[in-house]
Amino acid sequence: MFSKACEYGIRAAIYIGQQSTDSGRRVGLKDIAAEIGSPEAFTAKVLQQLVREQLITSVKGPTGGFELTAEQLRTVTLRQIVVAIDGGAMLQGCALGLPQCSARQPCPMHYQFLPIRDQLNELLRTHTIGELASKVHDGLGFLKQFG
Amino acid sequence: MFSKACEYGIRAAIYIGQQSTDSGRRVGLKDIAAEIGSPEAFTAKVLQQLVREQLITSVKGPTGGFELTAEQLRTVTLRQIVVAIDGGAMLQGCALGLPQCSARQPCPMHYQFLPIRDQLNELLRTHTIGELASKVHDGLGFLKQFG
DNA sequence: TTGGTAAAGGACAAAAATGTCCGGTATTTG
DNA sequence: CAAATACCGGACATTTTTGTCCTTTACCAA
Ligand code: FES
Ligand code: FES
């Protein structure tokens, strides 16, 4: 579905969001990678992208780390993260790989595929990081699986 | 969504199916690649996989080529092709990349994501190659886009 | 039977995704 | 100021995906 980079990015963002909501404290890279079960250095690259797009916030130095502002918690959607990392191909492209998804020259799956793709778009668009973070906080969702 | 290999495989299978239905004649690799706009040699590899899985049929030598039997046209689904090439990860895996998608330790998107993934599964399961081929035959679907 | 034809299969090549390492830079604390 | 900390950025390494080439194998027709 999504690339590894994107999966890590989403899980990291939610974890950061959870900590920001919960204790208002910043979290370091090592902490994040451990909590979501991702390779540390690679996760760093992904987070850099999200910082550049201002979907998450970072602070250098001691007491530094990653955090989500109240505004970011409220407004940043899953969709923004997916687009920032994977681009829009999966959200707009043709299911059978035609260069253009369009009703002008649709692939044979086009009209059946569209509603599903639309639902996926809607799903990503209507879920904020803050909302998902609170789900994790309440024990209703996990970012890593244990024994 | 799907890998390039899978996209080529689906489009190729539909084209072969269309020709089998239409004129009952086999089609060669060169023909296929030209008609669906895919790299010839790479497409060959993908078709080999499908032949091994008995989702399509091939015949060597003069008058040889690829074809779909009447039974294959009727029974082979999109899902079988996707599974043969890409495996089941996209059809069963977690949206956020957790090692297991399960209600026991679900990711925060699990319950929202599941219905969409189920619809996708259903879509692939209920569409046969023959059905899609006839759509192409009737000019209601395309496997390649032109100027 | 023989020669041509087309898929099968193996080896190889290029590109992209994934993952690692390390020096640089900003920030905080003593 | 000095030292420690933690993200930043670039280079590099590995793996997977995508794509190519060439020989072998099977088949058909003359
Ligand atoms: S043209 Fe294939 S999904 Fe729209
Ligand atoms: S656990 Fe993530 S989709 Fe089911």
mmCIF file of C-alpha atoms (C1' of nucleotides) and ligand atoms in Angstrom:
data_model
loop_
_atom_site.group_PDB
_atom_site.id
_atom_site.type_symbol
_atom_site.label_atom_id
_atom_site.label_comp_id
_atom_site.label_asym_id
_atom_site.label_seq_id
_atom_site.Cartn_x
_atom_site.Cartn_y
_atom_site.Cartn_z
ATOM 1 C CA MET A 1 0.000 0.000 0.000
ATOM 2 C CA PHE A 2 2.408 2.663 1.228
ATOM 3 C CA SER A 3 6.200 2.643 1.065
ATOM 4 C CA LYS A 4 8.222 1.675 4.118
ATOM 5 C CA ALA A 5 9.330 5.283 4.400
ATOM 6 C CA CYS A 6 5.708 6.379 4.500
ATOM 7 C CA GLU A 7 4.708 3.755 7.045
ATOM 8 C CA TYR A 8 7.539 4.813 9.336
ATOM 9 C CA GLY A 9 6.646 8.464 8.821
ATOM 10 C CA ILE A 10 3.030 7.944 9.798
ATOM 11 C CA ARG A 11 3.784 5.812 12.826
ATOM 12 C CA ALA A 12 6.499 8.232 13.974
ATOM 13 C CA ALA A 13 4.240 11.243 13.568
ATOM 14 C CA ILE A 14 1.507 9.589 15.602
ATOM 15 C CA TYR A 15 3.944 8.628 18.344
ATOM 16 C CA ILE A 16 5.384 12.132 18.486
ATOM 17 C CA GLY A 17 1.865 13.478 18.563
ATOM 18 C CA GLN A 18 0.912 11.202 21.386
ATOM 19 C CA GLN A 19 3.869 12.316 23.503
ATOM 20 C CA SER A 20 3.213 15.966 22.699
ATOM 21 C CA THR A 21 -0.405 15.635 23.767
ATOM 22 C CA ASP A 22 0.285 13.439 26.711
ATOM 23 C CA SER A 23 3.243 15.019 28.475
ATOM 24 C CA GLY A 24 4.050 17.955 26.240
ATOM 25 C CA ARG A 25 7.583 16.705 26.013
ATOM 26 C CA ARG A 26 9.794 16.270 23.000
ATOM 27 C CA VAL A 27 10.950 12.855 21.922
ATOM 28 C CA GLY A 28 14.319 11.899 20.498
ATOM 29 C CA LEU A 29 15.045 9.818 17.440
ATOM 30 C CA LYS A 30 16.249 6.830 19.439
ATOM 31 C CA ASP A 31 13.080 6.848 21.474
ATOM 32 C CA ILE A 32 10.873 7.074 18.397
ATOM 33 C CA ALA A 33 12.612 4.266 16.521
ATOM 34 C CA ALA A 34 12.378 2.021 19.558
ATOM 35 C CA GLU A 35 8.702 2.760 20.130
ATOM 36 C CA ILE A 36 7.521 2.208 16.576
ATOM 37 C CA GLY A 37 9.989 -0.525 15.655
ATOM 38 C CA SER A 38 11.824 1.169 12.799
ATOM 39 C CA PRO A 39 15.469 1.572 11.740
ATOM 40 C CA GLU A 40 16.844 4.662 13.452
ATOM 41 C CA ALA A 41 18.891 6.288 10.694
ATOM 42 C CA PHE A 42 16.304 5.679 8.025
ATOM 43 C CA THR A 43 13.559 7.069 10.208
ATOM 44 C CA ALA A 44 15.663 10.200 10.666
ATOM 45 C CA LYS A 45 15.600 10.825 6.923
ATOM 46 C CA VAL A 46 11.853 10.483 6.801
ATOM 47 C CA LEU A 47 11.360 12.851 9.731
ATOM 48 C CA GLN A 48 13.595 15.416 8.037
ATOM 49 C CA GLN A 49 11.157 15.432 5.131
ATOM 50 C CA LEU A 50 8.209 15.978 7.442
ATOM 51 C CA VAL A 51 10.007 18.810 9.232
ATOM 52 C CA ARG A 52 10.774 20.505 5.907
ATOM 53 C CA GLU A 53 7.081 20.288 5.007
ATOM 54 C CA GLN A 54 6.273 21.671 8.456
ATOM 55 C CA LEU A 55 4.072 18.726 9.323
ATOM 56 C CA ILE A 56 6.106 18.126 12.472
ATOM 57 C CA THR A 57 8.524 20.323 14.435
ATOM 58 C CA SER A 58 12.098 19.678 15.542
ATOM 59 C CA VAL A 59 14.427 21.369 18.012
ATOM 60 C CA LYS A 60 18.176 20.779 18.177
ATOM 61 C CA GLY A 61 20.426 20.422 21.175
ATOM 62 C CA PRO A 62 19.875 19.196 24.714
ATOM 63 C CA THR A 63 16.189 18.951 25.646
ATOM 64 C CA GLY A 64 15.616 18.995 21.887
ATOM 65 C CA GLY A 65 13.795 16.429 19.808
ATOM 66 C CA PHE A 66 10.616 16.193 17.782
ATOM 67 C CA GLU A 67 7.215 17.520 18.750
ATOM 68 C CA LEU A 68 3.854 18.519 17.311
ATOM 69 C CA THR A 69 2.459 21.931 18.053
ATOM 70 C CA ALA A 70 -1.159 22.207 19.123
ATOM 71 C CA GLU A 71 -1.972 23.489 15.661
ATOM 72 C CA GLN A 72 -0.178 20.598 13.983
ATOM 73 C CA LEU A 73 -1.990 18.109 16.180
ATOM 74 C CA ARG A 74 -5.290 19.626 15.157
ATOM 75 C CA THR A 75 -4.718 20.253 11.453
ATOM 76 C CA VAL A 76 -2.143 17.845 10.018
ATOM 77 C CA THR A 77 -3.844 14.946 8.278
ATOM 78 C CA LEU A 78 -2.656 11.504 7.316
ATOM 79 C CA ARG A 79 -3.073 12.546 3.734
ATOM 80 C CA GLN A 80 -0.530 15.359 4.051
ATOM 81 C CA ILE A 81 2.033 12.918 5.374
ATOM 82 C CA VAL A 82 1.370 10.383 2.645
ATOM 83 C CA VAL A 83 1.606 13.024 -0.068
ATOM 84 C CA ALA A 84 4.796 14.481 1.428
ATOM 85 C CA ILE A 85 6.549 11.103 1.359
ATOM 86 C CA ASP A 86 4.964 8.976 -1.375
ATOM 87 C CA GLY A 87 3.530 11.669 -3.607
ATOM 88 C CA GLY A 88 0.061 11.563 -5.092
ATOM 89 C CA ALA A 89 0.476 8.553 -7.414
ATOM 90 C CA MET A 90 -1.417 6.098 -5.230
ATOM 91 C CA LEU A 91 -4.161 8.624 -4.514
ATOM 92 C CA GLN A 92 -4.761 9.671 -8.104
ATOM 93 C CA GLY A 93 -3.121 7.098 -10.373
ATOM 94 C CA CYS A 94 -4.702 4.353 -12.453
ATOM 95 C CA ALA A 95 -5.107 0.952 -10.818
ATOM 96 C CA LEU A 96 -3.699 -0.791 -13.895
ATOM 97 C CA GLY A 97 -0.862 1.679 -14.365
ATOM 98 C CA LEU A 98 -2.129 3.698 -17.321
ATOM 99 C CA PRO A 99 -0.232 7.009 -17.516
ATOM 100 C CA GLN A 100 -3.421 8.953 -16.842
ATOM 101 C CA CYS A 101 -6.477 7.950 -14.864
ATOM 102 C CA SER A 102 -9.287 9.616 -16.712
ATOM 103 C CA ALA A 103 -12.782 8.908 -17.927
ATOM 104 C CA ARG A 104 -11.645 9.851 -21.423
ATOM 105 C CA GLN A 105 -9.714 6.620 -21.935
ATOM 106 C CA PRO A 106 -10.401 4.641 -18.779
ATOM 107 C CA CYS A 107 -8.905 1.242 -18.001
ATOM 108 C CA PRO A 108 -11.431 -1.595 -17.664
ATOM 109 C CA MET A 109 -11.386 -1.293 -13.867
ATOM 110 C CA HIS A 110 -11.745 2.471 -13.733
ATOM 111 C CA TYR A 111 -15.389 2.846 -12.713
ATOM 112 C CA GLN A 112 -15.214 0.017 -10.220
ATOM 113 C CA PHE A 113 -11.936 1.234 -8.776
ATOM 114 C CA LEU A 114 -12.777 4.902 -8.409
ATOM 115 C CA PRO A 115 -15.169 4.677 -5.453
ATOM 116 C CA ILE A 116 -12.637 2.668 -3.479
ATOM 117 C CA ARG A 117 -9.851 5.093 -4.237
ATOM 118 C CA ASP A 118 -12.129 7.952 -3.291
ATOM 119 C CA GLN A 119 -12.918 6.338 0.043
ATOM 120 C CA LEU A 120 -9.216 5.934 0.700
ATOM 121 C CA ASN A 121 -8.644 9.594 -0.076
ATOM 122 C CA GLU A 122 -11.483 10.541 2.213
ATOM 123 C CA LEU A 123 -10.135 8.319 4.955
ATOM 124 C CA LEU A 124 -6.710 9.955 4.839
ATOM 125 C CA ARG A 125 -8.131 13.443 4.491
ATOM 126 C CA THR A 126 -10.421 13.233 7.501
ATOM 127 C CA HIS A 127 -8.021 11.802 10.059
ATOM 128 C CA THR A 128 -5.640 14.115 11.886
ATOM 129 C CA ILE A 129 -2.500 13.045 13.671
ATOM 130 C CA GLY A 130 -3.926 14.335 16.939
ATOM 131 C CA GLU A 131 -6.981 12.152 16.585
ATOM 132 C CA LEU A 132 -4.908 9.035 15.916
ATOM 133 C CA ALA A 133 -2.516 9.920 18.721
ATOM 134 C CA SER A 134 -5.360 10.040 21.230
ATOM 135 C CA LYS A 135 -6.455 6.618 20.052
ATOM 136 C CA VAL A 136 -3.002 5.274 20.876
ATOM 137 C CA HIS A 137 -3.077 7.114 24.179
ATOM 138 C CA ASP A 138 -6.339 5.410 25.093
ATOM 139 C CA GLY A 139 -4.943 1.993 24.283
ATOM 140 C CA LEU A 140 -7.255 1.623 21.282
ATOM 141 C CA GLY A 141 -4.420 1.505 18.791
ATOM 142 C CA PHE A 142 -0.805 0.375 18.662
ATOM 143 C CA LEU A 143 2.250 1.543 16.749
ATOM 144 C CA LYS A 144 4.272 -1.589 17.413
ATOM 145 C CA GLN A 145 3.424 -5.156 18.244
ATOM 146 C CA PHE A 146 4.747 -7.141 21.197
ATOM 147 C CA GLY A 147 5.146 -10.838 21.898
ATOM 148 C CA MET B 1 -1.001 0.345 -5.576
ATOM 149 C CA PHE B 2 0.329 -2.628 -7.535
ATOM 150 C CA SER B 3 3.874 -3.225 -8.742
ATOM 151 C CA LYS B 4 4.791 -2.513 -12.358
ATOM 152 C CA ALA B 5 5.120 -6.252 -12.894
ATOM 153 C CA CYS B 6 1.578 -6.727 -11.642
ATOM 154 C CA GLU B 7 0.169 -3.901 -13.751
ATOM 155 C CA TYR B 8 1.775 -5.346 -16.872
ATOM 156 C CA GLY B 9 0.553 -8.801 -15.941
ATOM 157 C CA ILE B 10 -3.043 -7.679 -15.568
ATOM 158 C CA ARG B 11 -3.099 -5.613 -18.741
ATOM 159 C CA ALA B 12 -1.406 -8.406 -20.686
ATOM 160 C CA ALA B 13 -3.827 -11.024 -19.398
ATOM 161 C CA ILE B 14 -6.790 -8.879 -20.371
ATOM 162 C CA TYR B 15 -5.404 -8.260 -23.838
ATOM 163 C CA ILE B 16 -4.698 -11.953 -24.374
ATOM 164 C CA GLY B 17 -8.183 -12.695 -23.124
ATOM 165 C CA GLN B 18 -9.711 -10.205 -25.495
ATOM 166 C CA GLN B 19 -7.943 -11.742 -28.485
ATOM 167 C CA SER B 20 -8.857 -15.249 -27.378
ATOM 168 C CA THR B 21 -12.510 -14.299 -27.091
ATOM 169 C CA ASP B 22 -12.577 -12.157 -30.162
ATOM 170 C CA SER B 23 -10.750 -14.162 -32.784
ATOM 171 C CA GLY B 24 -9.709 -17.240 -30.875
ATOM 172 C CA ARG B 25 -6.164 -16.618 -32.005
ATOM 173 C CA ARG B 26 -2.983 -16.643 -29.989
ATOM 174 C CA VAL B 27 -0.971 -13.498 -29.550
ATOM 175 C CA GLY B 28 2.798 -13.142 -29.460
ATOM 176 C CA LEU B 29 4.914 -11.291 -26.966
ATOM 177 C CA LYS B 30 5.795 -8.489 -29.373
ATOM 178 C CA ASP B 31 2.140 -7.927 -30.113
ATOM 179 C CA ILE B 32 1.197 -7.874 -26.449
ATOM 180 C CA ALA B 33 3.907 -5.448 -25.421
ATOM 181 C CA ALA B 34 2.966 -3.101 -28.235
ATOM 182 C CA GLU B 35 -0.733 -3.203 -27.423
ATOM 183 C CA ILE B 36 -0.447 -2.571 -23.713
ATOM 184 C CA GLY B 37 2.611 -0.311 -23.817
ATOM 185 C CA SER B 38 5.045 -2.363 -21.775
ATOM 186 C CA PRO B 39 8.705 -3.386 -22.089
ATOM 187 C CA GLU B 40 8.834 -6.611 -24.077
ATOM 188 C CA ALA B 41 11.450 -8.633 -22.205
ATOM 189 C CA PHE B 42 10.141 -7.671 -18.803
ATOM 190 C CA THR B 43 6.612 -8.537 -19.785
ATOM 191 C CA ALA B 44 7.872 -11.952 -20.873
ATOM 192 C CA LYS B 45 9.076 -12.665 -17.339
ATOM 193 C CA VAL B 46 5.740 -11.722 -15.878
ATOM 194 C CA LEU B 47 3.834 -13.880 -18.339
ATOM 195 C CA GLN B 48 6.061 -16.831 -17.487
ATOM 196 C CA GLN B 49 4.883 -16.523 -13.886
ATOM 197 C CA LEU B 50 1.265 -16.508 -14.949
ATOM 198 C CA VAL B 51 1.787 -19.551 -17.178
ATOM 199 C CA ARG B 52 3.428 -21.429 -14.308
ATOM 200 C CA GLU B 53 0.423 -20.637 -12.129
ATOM 201 C CA GLN B 54 -1.814 -21.793 -14.995
ATOM 202 C CA LEU B 55 -3.661 -18.490 -15.116
ATOM 203 C CA ILE B 56 -2.845 -18.151 -18.813
ATOM 204 C CA THR B 57 -1.696 -20.653 -21.430
ATOM 205 C CA SER B 58 1.285 -20.572 -23.766
ATOM 206 C CA VAL B 59 2.265 -22.575 -26.841
ATOM 207 C CA LYS B 60 5.735 -22.595 -28.336
ATOM 208 C CA GLY B 61 6.776 -22.565 -31.952
ATOM 209 C CA PRO B 62 5.114 -21.248 -35.113
ATOM 210 C CA THR B 63 1.448 -20.338 -34.648
ATOM 211 C CA GLY B 64 2.314 -20.369 -30.957
ATOM 212 C CA GLY B 65 1.834 -17.575 -28.481
ATOM 213 C CA PHE B 66 -0.313 -16.841 -25.443
ATOM 214 C CA GLU B 67 -3.997 -17.555 -25.062
ATOM 215 C CA LEU B 68 -6.734 -18.032 -22.497
ATOM 216 C CA THR B 69 -8.841 -21.136 -22.560
ATOM 217 C CA ALA B 70 -12.591 -20.792 -22.244
ATOM 218 C CA GLU B 71 -12.284 -22.010 -18.698
ATOM 219 C CA GLN B 72 -9.556 -19.515 -17.860
ATOM 220 C CA LEU B 73 -11.628 -16.700 -19.334
ATOM 221 C CA ARG B 74 -14.526 -17.680 -17.154
ATOM 222 C CA THR B 75 -12.760 -18.492 -13.886
ATOM 223 C CA VAL B 76 -9.488 -16.586 -13.565
ATOM 224 C CA THR B 77 -9.945 -13.492 -11.425
ATOM 225 C CA LEU B 78 -7.946 -10.321 -11.072
ATOM 226 C CA ARG B 79 -7.208 -11.390 -7.553
ATOM 227 C CA GLN B 80 -5.448 -14.556 -8.659
ATOM 228 C CA ILE B 81 -3.170 -12.550 -10.907
ATOM 229 C CA VAL B 82 -2.390 -10.013 -8.215
ATOM 230 C CA VAL B 83 -1.614 -12.723 -5.680
ATOM 231 C CA ALA B 84 0.542 -14.642 -8.177
ATOM 232 C CA ILE B 85 2.726 -11.604 -8.855
ATOM 233 C CA ASP B 86 2.606 -9.333 -5.806
ATOM 234 C CA GLY B 87 1.655 -11.814 -3.120
ATOM 235 C CA GLY B 88 -0.981 -11.180 -0.496
ATOM 236 C CA ALA B 89 0.709 -8.374 1.435
ATOM 237 C CA MET B 90 -1.424 -5.575 0.004
ATOM 238 C CA LEU B 91 -4.612 -7.595 0.389
ATOM 239 C CA GLN B 92 -4.055 -8.647 3.984
ATOM 240 C CA GLY B 93 -1.316 -6.450 5.444
ATOM 241 C CA CYS B 94 -1.586 -3.539 7.862
ATOM 242 C CA ALA B 95 -1.981 -0.066 6.372
ATOM 243 C CA LEU B 96 0.676 1.308 8.693
ATOM 244 C CA GLY B 97 3.074 -1.587 8.181
ATOM 245 C CA LEU B 98 2.660 -3.464 11.442
ATOM 246 C CA PRO B 99 3.919 -7.043 11.046
ATOM 247 C CA GLN B 100 0.426 -8.417 11.637
ATOM 248 C CA CYS B 101 -2.933 -6.861 10.856
ATOM 249 C CA SER B 102 -5.121 -8.101 13.649
ATOM 250 C CA ALA B 103 -7.786 -6.880 16.013
ATOM 251 C CA ARG B 104 -5.652 -8.103 18.887
ATOM 252 C CA GLN B 105 -3.154 -5.264 18.573
ATOM 253 C CA PRO B 106 -4.588 -3.090 15.814
ATOM 254 C CA CYS B 107 -2.934 0.025 14.451
ATOM 255 C CA PRO B 108 -4.897 3.263 14.975
ATOM 256 C CA MET B 109 -6.288 3.084 11.436
ATOM 257 C CA HIS B 110 -7.268 -0.561 11.545
ATOM 258 C CA TYR B 111 -11.050 -0.311 11.918
ATOM 259 C CA GLN B 112 -11.329 2.516 9.432
ATOM 260 C CA PHE B 113 -9.033 0.836 6.941
ATOM 261 C CA LEU B 114 -10.521 -2.634 7.030
ATOM 262 C CA PRO B 115 -13.753 -1.930 5.105
ATOM 263 C CA ILE B 116 -11.805 -0.303 2.304
ATOM 264 C CA ARG B 117 -9.363 -3.178 2.072
ATOM 265 C CA ASP B 118 -12.276 -5.594 2.099
ATOM 266 C CA GLN B 119 -13.920 -3.774 -0.770
ATOM 267 C CA LEU B 120 -10.700 -3.958 -2.725
ATOM 268 C CA ASN B 121 -10.487 -7.674 -2.097
ATOM 269 C CA GLU B 122 -14.064 -8.083 -3.182
ATOM 270 C CA LEU B 123 -13.460 -6.036 -6.305
ATOM 271 C CA LEU B 124 -10.530 -8.196 -7.356
ATOM 272 C CA ARG B 125 -12.269 -11.419 -6.413
ATOM 273 C CA THR B 126 -15.427 -10.754 -8.402
ATOM 274 C CA HIS B 127 -13.918 -9.650 -11.697
ATOM 275 C CA THR B 128 -12.764 -12.272 -14.167
ATOM 276 C CA ILE B 129 -10.354 -11.674 -16.998
ATOM 277 C CA GLY B 130 -13.049 -12.631 -19.482
ATOM 278 C CA GLU B 131 -15.369 -9.972 -18.130
ATOM 279 C CA LEU B 132 -12.727 -7.268 -18.365
ATOM 280 C CA ALA B 133 -11.689 -8.455 -21.816
ATOM 281 C CA SER B 134 -15.216 -8.024 -23.110
ATOM 282 C CA LYS B 135 -15.237 -4.502 -21.741
ATOM 283 C CA VAL B 136 -12.150 -3.731 -23.789
ATOM 284 C CA HIS B 137 -13.715 -5.423 -26.791
ATOM 285 C CA ASP B 138 -16.768 -3.183 -26.509
ATOM 286 C CA GLY B 139 -14.624 -0.066 -26.363
ATOM 287 C CA LEU B 140 -15.609 0.588 -22.745
ATOM 288 C CA GLY B 141 -12.087 0.166 -21.453
ATOM 289 C CA PHE B 142 -8.531 0.695 -22.682
ATOM 290 C CA LEU B 143 -5.228 -1.027 -21.960
ATOM 291 C CA LYS B 144 -3.104 1.741 -23.416
ATOM 292 C CA GLN B 145 -3.582 5.417 -23.990
ATOM 293 C CA PHE B 146 -3.117 7.226 -27.271
ATOM 294 C CA GLY B 147 -2.379 10.820 -28.199
ATOM 295 C "C1'" DT C 1 13.389 -34.704 -41.209
ATOM 296 C "C1'" DT C 2 14.684 -30.079 -41.210
ATOM 297 C "C1'" DG C 3 14.432 -25.253 -40.682
ATOM 298 C "C1'" DG C 4 12.095 -21.515 -38.805
ATOM 299 C "C1'" DT C 5 9.527 -19.698 -35.016
ATOM 300 C "C1'" DA C 6 8.212 -18.338 -30.437
ATOM 301 C "C1'" DA C 7 8.228 -19.058 -25.530
ATOM 302 C "C1'" DA C 8 11.407 -20.516 -21.438
ATOM 303 C "C1'" DG C 9 15.193 -19.695 -18.681
ATOM 304 C "C1'" DG C 10 19.520 -17.928 -17.025
ATOM 305 C "C1'" DA C 11 22.733 -14.286 -16.599
ATOM 306 C "C1'" DC C 12 23.397 -9.673 -16.490
ATOM 307 C "C1'" DA C 13 22.477 -4.350 -16.003
ATOM 308 C "C1'" DA C 14 20.236 -0.242 -14.360
ATOM 309 C "C1'" DA C 15 17.380 2.181 -11.316
ATOM 310 C "C1'" DA C 16 14.893 2.866 -7.158
ATOM 311 C "C1'" DA C 17 13.969 1.889 -2.380
ATOM 312 C "C1'" DT C 18 15.831 0.893 1.880
ATOM 313 C "C1'" DG C 19 19.250 1.314 5.259
ATOM 314 C "C1'" DT C 20 23.920 3.008 7.428
ATOM 315 C "C1'" DC C 21 27.656 6.164 8.781
ATOM 316 C "C1'" DC C 22 29.822 10.305 9.957
ATOM 317 C "C1'" DG C 23 31.039 15.122 10.199
ATOM 318 C "C1'" DG C 24 28.517 19.620 10.588
ATOM 319 C "C1'" DT C 25 25.375 22.775 12.961
ATOM 320 C "C1'" DA C 26 22.415 24.622 16.334
ATOM 321 C "C1'" DT C 27 21.111 24.679 21.207
ATOM 322 C "C1'" DT C 28 21.281 24.135 26.061
ATOM 323 C "C1'" DT C 29 23.662 23.704 30.457
ATOM 324 C "C1'" DG C 30 27.495 24.360 33.625
ATOM 325 C "C1'" DC D 1 33.196 30.023 26.913
ATOM 326 C "C1'" DA D 2 33.244 25.014 26.864
ATOM 327 C "C1'" DA D 3 31.177 20.715 26.526
ATOM 328 C "C1'" DA D 4 27.514 17.786 25.747
ATOM 329 C "C1'" DT D 5 23.396 16.884 23.101
ATOM 330 C "C1'" DA D 6 20.440 15.991 19.205
ATOM 331 C "C1'" DC D 7 18.870 17.078 14.670
ATOM 332 C "C1'" DC D 8 20.788 18.013 9.699
ATOM 333 C "C1'" DG D 9 22.923 16.746 5.507
ATOM 334 C "C1'" DG D 10 25.721 14.336 2.459
ATOM 335 C "C1'" DA D 11 27.965 10.246 1.088
ATOM 336 C "C1'" DC D 12 27.877 5.524 0.928
ATOM 337 C "C1'" DA D 13 26.098 0.478 1.099
ATOM 338 C "C1'" DT D 14 22.610 -3.021 0.459
ATOM 339 C "C1'" DT D 15 18.483 -4.913 -1.319
ATOM 340 C "C1'" DT D 16 14.608 -5.018 -4.287
ATOM 341 C "C1'" DT D 17 12.460 -3.833 -8.436
ATOM 342 C "C1'" DT D 18 12.651 -3.065 -13.081
ATOM 343 C "C1'" DG D 19 14.547 -3.953 -17.376
ATOM 344 C "C1'" DT D 20 17.763 -6.294 -21.098
ATOM 345 C "C1'" DC D 21 20.205 -9.900 -23.667
ATOM 346 C "C1'" DC D 22 21.226 -14.313 -25.279
ATOM 347 C "C1'" DT D 23 21.001 -19.295 -25.388
ATOM 348 C "C1'" DT D 24 18.089 -23.298 -25.012
ATOM 349 C "C1'" DT D 25 13.863 -25.818 -25.655
ATOM 350 C "C1'" DA D 26 9.623 -27.033 -27.781
ATOM 351 C "C1'" DC D 27 6.651 -26.886 -31.605
ATOM 352 C "C1'" DC D 28 4.862 -26.495 -36.309
ATOM 353 C "C1'" DA D 29 5.036 -26.617 -41.265
ATOM 354 C "C1'" DA D 30 6.996 -27.626 -45.470
HETATM 355 S S1 FES E 1 -8.054 4.749 -15.742
HETATM 356 FE FE1 FES E 1 -7.498 3.008 -14.546
HETATM 357 S S2 FES E 1 -8.355 3.561 -12.641
HETATM 358 FE FE2 FES E 1 -8.921 5.273 -13.820
HETATM 359 S S1 FES E 2 -3.537 -3.490 12.119
HETATM 360 FE FE1 FES E 2 -3.186 -1.840 10.764
HETATM 361 S S2 FES E 2 -4.754 -2.180 9.313
HETATM 362 FE FE2 FES E 2 -5.104 -3.815 10.669
#
